[in-house]
CSV table of C-alpha atoms in Angstrom, one decimal:
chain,number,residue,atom,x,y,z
L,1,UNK,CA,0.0,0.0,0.0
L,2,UNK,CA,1.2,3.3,-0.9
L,3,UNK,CA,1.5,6.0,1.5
L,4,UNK,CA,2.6,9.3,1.8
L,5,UNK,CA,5.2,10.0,3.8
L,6,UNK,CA,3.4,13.2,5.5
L,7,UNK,CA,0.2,10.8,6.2
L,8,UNK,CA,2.9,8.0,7.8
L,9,UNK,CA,1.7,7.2,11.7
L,10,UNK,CA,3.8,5.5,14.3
L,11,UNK,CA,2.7,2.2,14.0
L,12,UNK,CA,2.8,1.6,10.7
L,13,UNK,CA,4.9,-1.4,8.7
L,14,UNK,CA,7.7,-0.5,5.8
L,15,UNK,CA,6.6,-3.2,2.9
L,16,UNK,CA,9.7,-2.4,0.9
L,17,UNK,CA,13.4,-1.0,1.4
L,18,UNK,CA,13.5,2.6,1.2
L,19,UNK,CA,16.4,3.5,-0.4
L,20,UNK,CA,18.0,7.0,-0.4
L,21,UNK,CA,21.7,8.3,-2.2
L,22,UNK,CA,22.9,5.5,0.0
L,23,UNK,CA,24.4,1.8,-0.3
L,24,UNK,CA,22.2,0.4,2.2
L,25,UNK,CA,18.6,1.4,2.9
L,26,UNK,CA,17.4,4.1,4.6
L,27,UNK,CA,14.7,2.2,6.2
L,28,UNK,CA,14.6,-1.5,6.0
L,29,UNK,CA,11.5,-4.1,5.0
L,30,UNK,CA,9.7,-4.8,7.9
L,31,UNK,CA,10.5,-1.8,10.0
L,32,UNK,CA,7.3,-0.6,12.5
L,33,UNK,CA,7.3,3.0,12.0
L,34,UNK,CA,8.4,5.8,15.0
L,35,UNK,CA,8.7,9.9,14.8
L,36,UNK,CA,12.6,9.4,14.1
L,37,UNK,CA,11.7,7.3,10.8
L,38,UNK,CA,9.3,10.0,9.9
L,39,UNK,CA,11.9,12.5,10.1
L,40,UNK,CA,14.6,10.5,8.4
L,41,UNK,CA,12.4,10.2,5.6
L,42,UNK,CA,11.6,14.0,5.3
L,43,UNK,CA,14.9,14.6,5.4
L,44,UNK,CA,15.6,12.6,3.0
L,45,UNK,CA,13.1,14.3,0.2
L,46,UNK,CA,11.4,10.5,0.6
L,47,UNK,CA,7.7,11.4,-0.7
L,48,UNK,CA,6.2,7.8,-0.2
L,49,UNK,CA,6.8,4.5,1.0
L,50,UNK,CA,5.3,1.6,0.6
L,51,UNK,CA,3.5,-0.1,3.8
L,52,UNK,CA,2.0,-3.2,4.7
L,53,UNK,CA,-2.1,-2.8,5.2
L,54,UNK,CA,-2.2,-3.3,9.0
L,55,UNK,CA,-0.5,-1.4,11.8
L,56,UNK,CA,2.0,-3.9,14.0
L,57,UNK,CA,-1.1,-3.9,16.1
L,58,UNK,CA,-3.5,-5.6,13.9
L,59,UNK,CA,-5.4,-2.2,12.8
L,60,UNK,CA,-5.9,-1.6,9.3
L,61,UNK,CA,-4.1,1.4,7.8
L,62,UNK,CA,-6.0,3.5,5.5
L,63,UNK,CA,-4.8,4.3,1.9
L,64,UNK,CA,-3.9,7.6,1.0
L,65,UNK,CA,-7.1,9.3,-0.9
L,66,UNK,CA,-6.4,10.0,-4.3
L,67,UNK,CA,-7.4,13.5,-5.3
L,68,UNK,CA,-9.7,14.8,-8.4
L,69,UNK,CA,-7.8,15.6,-11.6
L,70,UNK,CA,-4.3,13.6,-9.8
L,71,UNK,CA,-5.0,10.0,-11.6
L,72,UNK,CA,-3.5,10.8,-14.6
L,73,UNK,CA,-1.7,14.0,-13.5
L,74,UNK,CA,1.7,14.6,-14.7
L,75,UNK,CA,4.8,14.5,-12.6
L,76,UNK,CA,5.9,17.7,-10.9
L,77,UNK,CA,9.0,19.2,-13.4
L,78,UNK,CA,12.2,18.1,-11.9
L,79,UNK,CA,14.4,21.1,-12.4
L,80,UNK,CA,12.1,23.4,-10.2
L,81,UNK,CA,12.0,21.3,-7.4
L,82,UNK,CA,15.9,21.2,-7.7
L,83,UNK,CA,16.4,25.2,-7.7
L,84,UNK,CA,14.2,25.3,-5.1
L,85,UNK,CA,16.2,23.1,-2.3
L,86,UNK,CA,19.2,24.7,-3.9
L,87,UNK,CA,17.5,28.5,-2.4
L,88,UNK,CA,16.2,27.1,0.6
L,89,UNK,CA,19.9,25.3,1.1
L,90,UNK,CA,21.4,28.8,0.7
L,91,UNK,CA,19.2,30.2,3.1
L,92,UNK,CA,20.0,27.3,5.6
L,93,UNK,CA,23.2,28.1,5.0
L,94,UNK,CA,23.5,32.0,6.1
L,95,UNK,CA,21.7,31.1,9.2
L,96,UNK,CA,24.2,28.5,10.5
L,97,UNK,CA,26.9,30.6,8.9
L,98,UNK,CA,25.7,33.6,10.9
L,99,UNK,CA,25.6,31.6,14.4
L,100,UNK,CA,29.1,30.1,14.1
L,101,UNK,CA,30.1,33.9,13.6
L,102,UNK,CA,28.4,34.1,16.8
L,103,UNK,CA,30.9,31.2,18.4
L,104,UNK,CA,28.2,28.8,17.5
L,105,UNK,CA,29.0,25.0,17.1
L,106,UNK,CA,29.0,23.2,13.7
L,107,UNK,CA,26.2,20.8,13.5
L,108,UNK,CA,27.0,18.5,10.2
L,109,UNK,CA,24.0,16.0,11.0
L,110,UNK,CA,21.7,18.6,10.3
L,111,UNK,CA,23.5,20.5,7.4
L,112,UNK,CA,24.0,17.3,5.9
L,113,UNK,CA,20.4,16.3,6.2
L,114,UNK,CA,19.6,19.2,4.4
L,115,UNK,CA,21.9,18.2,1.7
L,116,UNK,CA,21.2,15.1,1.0
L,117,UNK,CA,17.6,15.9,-0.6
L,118,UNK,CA,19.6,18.5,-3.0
L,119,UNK,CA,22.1,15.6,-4.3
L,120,UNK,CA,19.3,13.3,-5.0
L,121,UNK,CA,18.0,15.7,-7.6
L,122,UNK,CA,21.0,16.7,-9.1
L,123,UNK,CA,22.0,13.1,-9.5
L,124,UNK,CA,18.8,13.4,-11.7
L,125,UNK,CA,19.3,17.1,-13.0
L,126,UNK,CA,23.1,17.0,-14.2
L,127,UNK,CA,22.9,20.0,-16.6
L,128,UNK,CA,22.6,21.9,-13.3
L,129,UNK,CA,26.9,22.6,-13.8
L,130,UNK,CA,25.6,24.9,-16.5
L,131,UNK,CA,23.0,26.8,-13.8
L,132,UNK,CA,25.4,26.9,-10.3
L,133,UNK,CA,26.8,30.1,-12.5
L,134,UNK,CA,23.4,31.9,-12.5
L,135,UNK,CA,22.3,30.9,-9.4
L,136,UNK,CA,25.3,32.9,-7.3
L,137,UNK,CA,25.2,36.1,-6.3
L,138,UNK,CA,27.6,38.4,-4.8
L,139,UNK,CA,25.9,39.2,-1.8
L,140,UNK,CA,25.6,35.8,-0.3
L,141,UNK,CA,28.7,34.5,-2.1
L,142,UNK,CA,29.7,32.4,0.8
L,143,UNK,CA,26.6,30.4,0.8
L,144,UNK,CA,26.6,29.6,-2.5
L,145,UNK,CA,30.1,28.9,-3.2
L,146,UNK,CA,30.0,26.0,-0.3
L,147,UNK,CA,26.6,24.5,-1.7
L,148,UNK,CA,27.7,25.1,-5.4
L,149,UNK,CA,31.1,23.1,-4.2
L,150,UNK,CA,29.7,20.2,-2.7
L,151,UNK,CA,27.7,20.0,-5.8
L,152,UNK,CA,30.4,19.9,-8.2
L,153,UNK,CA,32.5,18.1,-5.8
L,154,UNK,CA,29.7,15.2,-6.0
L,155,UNK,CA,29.0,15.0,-9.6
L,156,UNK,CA,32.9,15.3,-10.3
L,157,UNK,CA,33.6,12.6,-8.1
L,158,UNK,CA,31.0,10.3,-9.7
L,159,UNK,CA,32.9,11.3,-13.1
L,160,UNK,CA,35.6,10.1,-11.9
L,161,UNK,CA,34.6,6.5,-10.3
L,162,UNK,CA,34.2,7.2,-6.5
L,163,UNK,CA,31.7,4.9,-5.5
L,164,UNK,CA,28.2,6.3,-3.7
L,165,UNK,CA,29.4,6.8,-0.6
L,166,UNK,CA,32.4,8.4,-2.0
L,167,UNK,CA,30.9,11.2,-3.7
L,168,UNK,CA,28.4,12.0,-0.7
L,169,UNK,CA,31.0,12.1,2.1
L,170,UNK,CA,32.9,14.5,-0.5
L,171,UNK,CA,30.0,16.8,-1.3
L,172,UNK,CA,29.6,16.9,2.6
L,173,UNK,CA,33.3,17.9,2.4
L,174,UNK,CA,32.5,20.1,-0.2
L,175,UNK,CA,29.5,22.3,1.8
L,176,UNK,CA,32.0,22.2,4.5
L,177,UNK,CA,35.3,23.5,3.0
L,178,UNK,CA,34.7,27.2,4.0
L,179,UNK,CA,33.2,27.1,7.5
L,180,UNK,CA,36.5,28.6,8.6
L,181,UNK,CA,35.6,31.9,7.2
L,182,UNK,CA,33.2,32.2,9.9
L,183,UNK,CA,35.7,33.4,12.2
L,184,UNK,CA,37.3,36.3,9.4
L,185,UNK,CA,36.8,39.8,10.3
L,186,UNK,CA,33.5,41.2,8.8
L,187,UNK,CA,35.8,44.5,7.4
L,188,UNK,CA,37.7,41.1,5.0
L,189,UNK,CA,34.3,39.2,3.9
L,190,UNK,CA,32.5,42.6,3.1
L,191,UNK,CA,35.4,44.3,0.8
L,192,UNK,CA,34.9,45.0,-2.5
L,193,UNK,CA,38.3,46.0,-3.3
L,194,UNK,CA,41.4,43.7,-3.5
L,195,UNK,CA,42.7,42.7,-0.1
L,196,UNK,CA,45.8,43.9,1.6
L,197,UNK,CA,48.8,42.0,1.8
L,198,UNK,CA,47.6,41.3,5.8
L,199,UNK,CA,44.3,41.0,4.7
L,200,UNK,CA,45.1,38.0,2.1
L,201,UNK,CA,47.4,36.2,5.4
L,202,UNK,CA,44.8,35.9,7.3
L,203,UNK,CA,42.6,34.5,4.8
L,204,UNK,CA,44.6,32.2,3.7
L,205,UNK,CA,43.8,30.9,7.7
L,206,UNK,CA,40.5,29.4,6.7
L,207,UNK,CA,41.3,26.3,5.3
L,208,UNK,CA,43.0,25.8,9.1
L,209,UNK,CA,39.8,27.1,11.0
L,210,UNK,CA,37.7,25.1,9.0
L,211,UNK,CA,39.6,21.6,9.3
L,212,UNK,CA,39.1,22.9,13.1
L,213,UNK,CA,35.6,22.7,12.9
L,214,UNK,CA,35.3,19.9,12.1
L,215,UNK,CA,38.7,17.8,13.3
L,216,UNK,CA,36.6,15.7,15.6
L,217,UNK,CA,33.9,15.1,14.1
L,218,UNK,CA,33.5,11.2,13.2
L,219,UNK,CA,30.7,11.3,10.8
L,220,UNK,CA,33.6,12.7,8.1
L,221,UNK,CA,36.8,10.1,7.5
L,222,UNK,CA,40.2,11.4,7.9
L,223,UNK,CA,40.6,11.3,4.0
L,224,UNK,CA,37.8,13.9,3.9
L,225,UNK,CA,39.0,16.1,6.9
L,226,UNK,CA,42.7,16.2,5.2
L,227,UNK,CA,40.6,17.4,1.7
L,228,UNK,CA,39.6,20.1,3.8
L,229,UNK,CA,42.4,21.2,5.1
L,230,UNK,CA,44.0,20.9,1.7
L,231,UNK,CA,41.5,22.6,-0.4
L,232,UNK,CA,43.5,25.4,-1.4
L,233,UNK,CA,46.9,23.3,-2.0
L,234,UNK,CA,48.2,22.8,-5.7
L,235,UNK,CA,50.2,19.9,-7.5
L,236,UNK,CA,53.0,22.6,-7.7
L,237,UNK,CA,53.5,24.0,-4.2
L,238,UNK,CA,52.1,27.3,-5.3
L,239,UNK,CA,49.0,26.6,-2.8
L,240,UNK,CA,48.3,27.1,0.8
L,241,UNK,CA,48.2,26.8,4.0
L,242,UNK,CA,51.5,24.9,3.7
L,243,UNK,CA,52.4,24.8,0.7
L,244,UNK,CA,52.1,21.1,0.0
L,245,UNK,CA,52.6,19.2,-3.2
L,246,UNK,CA,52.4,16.1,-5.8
L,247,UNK,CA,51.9,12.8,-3.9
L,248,UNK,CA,51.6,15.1,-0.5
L,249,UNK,CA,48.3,16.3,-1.8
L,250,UNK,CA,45.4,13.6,-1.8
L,251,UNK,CA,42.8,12.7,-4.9
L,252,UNK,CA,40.4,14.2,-3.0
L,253,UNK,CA,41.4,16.7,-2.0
L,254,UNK,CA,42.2,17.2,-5.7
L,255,UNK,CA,38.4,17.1,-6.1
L,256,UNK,CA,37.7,20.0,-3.9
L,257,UNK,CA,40.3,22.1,-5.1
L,258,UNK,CA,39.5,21.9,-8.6
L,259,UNK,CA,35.1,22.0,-7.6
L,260,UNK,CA,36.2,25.0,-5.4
L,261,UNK,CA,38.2,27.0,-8.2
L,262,UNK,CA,35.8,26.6,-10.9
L,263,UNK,CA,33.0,28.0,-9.2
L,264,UNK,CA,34.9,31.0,-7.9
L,265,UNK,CA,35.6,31.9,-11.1
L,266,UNK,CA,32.2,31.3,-12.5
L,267,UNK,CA,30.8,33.7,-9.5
L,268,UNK,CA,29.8,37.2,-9.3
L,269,UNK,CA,31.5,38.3,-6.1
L,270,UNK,CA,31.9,41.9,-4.7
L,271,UNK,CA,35.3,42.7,-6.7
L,272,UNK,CA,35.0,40.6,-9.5
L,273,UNK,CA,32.6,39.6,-12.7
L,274,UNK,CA,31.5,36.3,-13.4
L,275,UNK,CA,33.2,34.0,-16.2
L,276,UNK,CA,31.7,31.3,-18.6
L,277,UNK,CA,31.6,28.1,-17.3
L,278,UNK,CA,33.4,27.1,-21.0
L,279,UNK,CA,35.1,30.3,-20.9
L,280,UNK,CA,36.5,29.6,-16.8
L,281,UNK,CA,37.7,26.1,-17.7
L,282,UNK,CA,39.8,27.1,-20.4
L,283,UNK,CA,41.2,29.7,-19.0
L,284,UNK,CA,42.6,26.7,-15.7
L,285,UNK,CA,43.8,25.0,-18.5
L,286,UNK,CA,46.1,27.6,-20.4
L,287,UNK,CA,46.9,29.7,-16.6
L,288,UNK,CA,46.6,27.2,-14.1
L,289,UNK,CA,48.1,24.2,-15.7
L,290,UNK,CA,50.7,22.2,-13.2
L,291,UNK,CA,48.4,22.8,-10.7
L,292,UNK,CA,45.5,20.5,-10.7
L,293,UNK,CA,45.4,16.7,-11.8
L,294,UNK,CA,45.0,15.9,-15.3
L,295,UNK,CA,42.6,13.7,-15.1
L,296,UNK,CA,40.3,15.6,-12.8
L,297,UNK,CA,40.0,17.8,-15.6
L,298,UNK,CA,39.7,16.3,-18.4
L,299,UNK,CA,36.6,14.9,-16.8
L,300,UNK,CA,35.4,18.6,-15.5
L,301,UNK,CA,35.9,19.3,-19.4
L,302,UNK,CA,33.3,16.0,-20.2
L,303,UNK,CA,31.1,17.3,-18.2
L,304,UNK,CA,30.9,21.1,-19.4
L,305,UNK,CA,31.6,20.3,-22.8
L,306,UNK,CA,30.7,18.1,-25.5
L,307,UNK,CA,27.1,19.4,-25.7
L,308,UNK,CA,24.5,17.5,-27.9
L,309,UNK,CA,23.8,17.9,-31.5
L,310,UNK,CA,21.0,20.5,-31.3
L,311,UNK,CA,21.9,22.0,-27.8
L,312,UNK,CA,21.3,25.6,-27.9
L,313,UNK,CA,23.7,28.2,-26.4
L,314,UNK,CA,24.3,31.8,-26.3
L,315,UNK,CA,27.3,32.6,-27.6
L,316,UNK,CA,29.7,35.7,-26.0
L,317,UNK,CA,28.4,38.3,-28.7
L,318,UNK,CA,24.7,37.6,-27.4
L,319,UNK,CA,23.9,35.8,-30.4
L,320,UNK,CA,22.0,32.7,-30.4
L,321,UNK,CA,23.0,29.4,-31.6
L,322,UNK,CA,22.5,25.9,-32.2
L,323,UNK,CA,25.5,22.8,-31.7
L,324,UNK,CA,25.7,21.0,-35.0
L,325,UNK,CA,29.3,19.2,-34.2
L,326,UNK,CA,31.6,18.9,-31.1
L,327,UNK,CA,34.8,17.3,-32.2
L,328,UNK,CA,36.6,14.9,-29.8
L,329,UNK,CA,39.6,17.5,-29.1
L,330,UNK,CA,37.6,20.7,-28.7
L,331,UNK,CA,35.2,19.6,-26.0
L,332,UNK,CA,34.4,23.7,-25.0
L,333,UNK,CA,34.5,24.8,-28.6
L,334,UNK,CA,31.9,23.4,-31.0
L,335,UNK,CA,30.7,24.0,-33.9
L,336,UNK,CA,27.4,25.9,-34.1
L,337,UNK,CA,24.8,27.8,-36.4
L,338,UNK,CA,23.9,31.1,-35.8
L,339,UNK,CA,20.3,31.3,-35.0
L,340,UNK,CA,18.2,33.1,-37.8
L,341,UNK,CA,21.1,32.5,-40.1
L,342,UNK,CA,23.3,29.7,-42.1
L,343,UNK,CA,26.1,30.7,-40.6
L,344,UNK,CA,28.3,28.0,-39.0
L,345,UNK,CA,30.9,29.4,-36.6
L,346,UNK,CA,33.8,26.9,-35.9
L,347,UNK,CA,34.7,28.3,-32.2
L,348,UNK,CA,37.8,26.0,-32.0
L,349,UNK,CA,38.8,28.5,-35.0
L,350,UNK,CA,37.2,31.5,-34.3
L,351,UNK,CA,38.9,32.2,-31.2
L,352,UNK,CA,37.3,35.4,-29.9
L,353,UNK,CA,34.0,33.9,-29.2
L,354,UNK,CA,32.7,31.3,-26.8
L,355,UNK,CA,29.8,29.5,-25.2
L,356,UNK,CA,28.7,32.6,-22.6
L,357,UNK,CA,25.5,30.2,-21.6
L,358,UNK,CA,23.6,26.5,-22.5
L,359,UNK,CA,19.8,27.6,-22.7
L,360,UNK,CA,18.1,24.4,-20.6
């Protein structure tokens, strides 16, 4: 019997595993129901579960009514129910942002239980690397870098072959990398202008405060706490806090770094405009190279470029177009028809334009 999860009473009998973005179940086959299953399963975005017809008592549970007009309705759109937990993630996040300002304590139970719902959608919802861009905004820039990162630290770990629980303990890692900031001076995180040579010292700090945070926690591994620390490190010692490099500097924390640097550089912030996603990755691979793994991104390159025949994308002069060929060696610059027009533009040629946006 199917039952929604908001007309679930203690009592009641799970029929079938309820799986979540987990190995295991969530909530096993035979379970009786209590308040802290209820929970789990909101928190988890669960919407229904399937029960057996009687309570553990013996009384029968009713069905949930079906109402006019929803037999044949259609299934809510996927992508607004996605930017939605992404908003009400961001707003979660100020507020817990705002107490540890305060000296409030770091509680990754519930941050993560407001995660988790977001990941099961955009493990649905992967163009969303094309919307993290639009999404930012200078003002809450904090917020939406952490969420952004443990978004693109999840679906690039999944690129590259982490298993499940992999990629969630790193998008928890992700959301987590800049909790340090917390404890920066309001006169840093408020500038709009370029920071002082004291100014950039002590930011460099957070990486340190936030590996404090969260240094004793056991619901992260080690692995994960040492990605945090190490988010800002590169491959060639140019990084920080300590400079680390090659073989001292883990995969994953290889993951972070490279999910942390391409949304900064996608984001509007206070002193800064916003680049291409296309335009951003192109520019880590002519500037940044040496510094990141390889193979990290070649698959952050996958999963921006090589758009579909028929994709359509604005290009960097505002003009519209259609993809008509990607070819294997120019991932980020396709070829595409000008909208209105016959005009193919070869962007691996014509060099002064690029792929500003990928119209959903």
């Amino acid at each position: 019997m199917r039952v929604s999860v908001y007309d679930l009473t203690e009592g009641c009998r799970i029929a079938e595993d309820v799986m979540g973005l987990t190995t295991n179940p969530i909530i096993r086959k035979g379970t009786e129901i209590s308040n802290i299953h209820i929970e789990a399963l909101r928190a988890f975005n669960i919407k229904h579960v399937e029960v057996f017809s009687k309570h553990a008592d013996g009384s029968k549970v009713e069905a949930e009514p079906v109402r006019p007009g929803e037999e044949n309705a259609p299934a809510a759109p996927e992508e607004p129910l996605l930017k939605k937990q992404y908003t009400d993630l961001i707003s979660y996040y100020n507020g817990v942002f705002n107490a540890w300002q305060s000296g409030g304590k770091l509680d990754i139970v519930a941050l993560k239980s407001r995660l988790m719902p977001l990941l099961r959608q955009v493990a649905k919802n992967k163009d969303v690397i094309y919307q993290l861009h639009r999404w930012s905004e200078a003002k809450n820039y904090i917020a939406h870098h952490s969420v952004s990162t443990a978004i693109l630290s999840y679906l690039l770990a999944e690129k590259s072959g982490y298993d499940q629980g992999g990629c969630i303990q790193l998008a928890v890692a992700g959301i987590l990398t800049d909790t340090g900031m917390a404890k920066m001076p309001l006169s840093i995180l408020k500038k709009s202008g370029a920071l002082t040579q004291e100014e950039a010292i002590e930011i460099r700090k957070h990486p340190l405060y936030s590996y404090q945070y969260i240094m004793d926690s056991p619901l992260l591994k080690n692995e994960m706490k040492a990605a945090i620390l190490q988010h800002h490190e590169r491959l060639d010692g140019s990084g920080y806090p300590k400079g680390s490099r090659g073989d001292d500097i883990s995969k994953s924390s290889q993951v972070l770094a490279l999910a942390d640097v391409f949304h900064a550089m996608t984001s509007e912030r206070l002193y800064r405009a916003k680049k291409s996603p296309f335009k951003a990755l192109e520019v880590i691979w002519e500037d940044e190279m040496g510094k990141f793994d390889i193979a990290l991104l070649k698959s952050l390159q996958e999963m921006v470029g090589g758009l579909a025949t028929g994709t359509r994308v604005i290009l960097s002069d505002d003009r519209s177009a259609e993809v008509i060929f990607t070819q294997p060696q120019y991932l980020l610059r396709p070829m595409v028809k000008a909208a209105g027009s016959e005009d193919i533009i070869d962007l691996a040629k014509e060099r002064r334009l690029y792929i500003e946006q990928v119209i959903s």
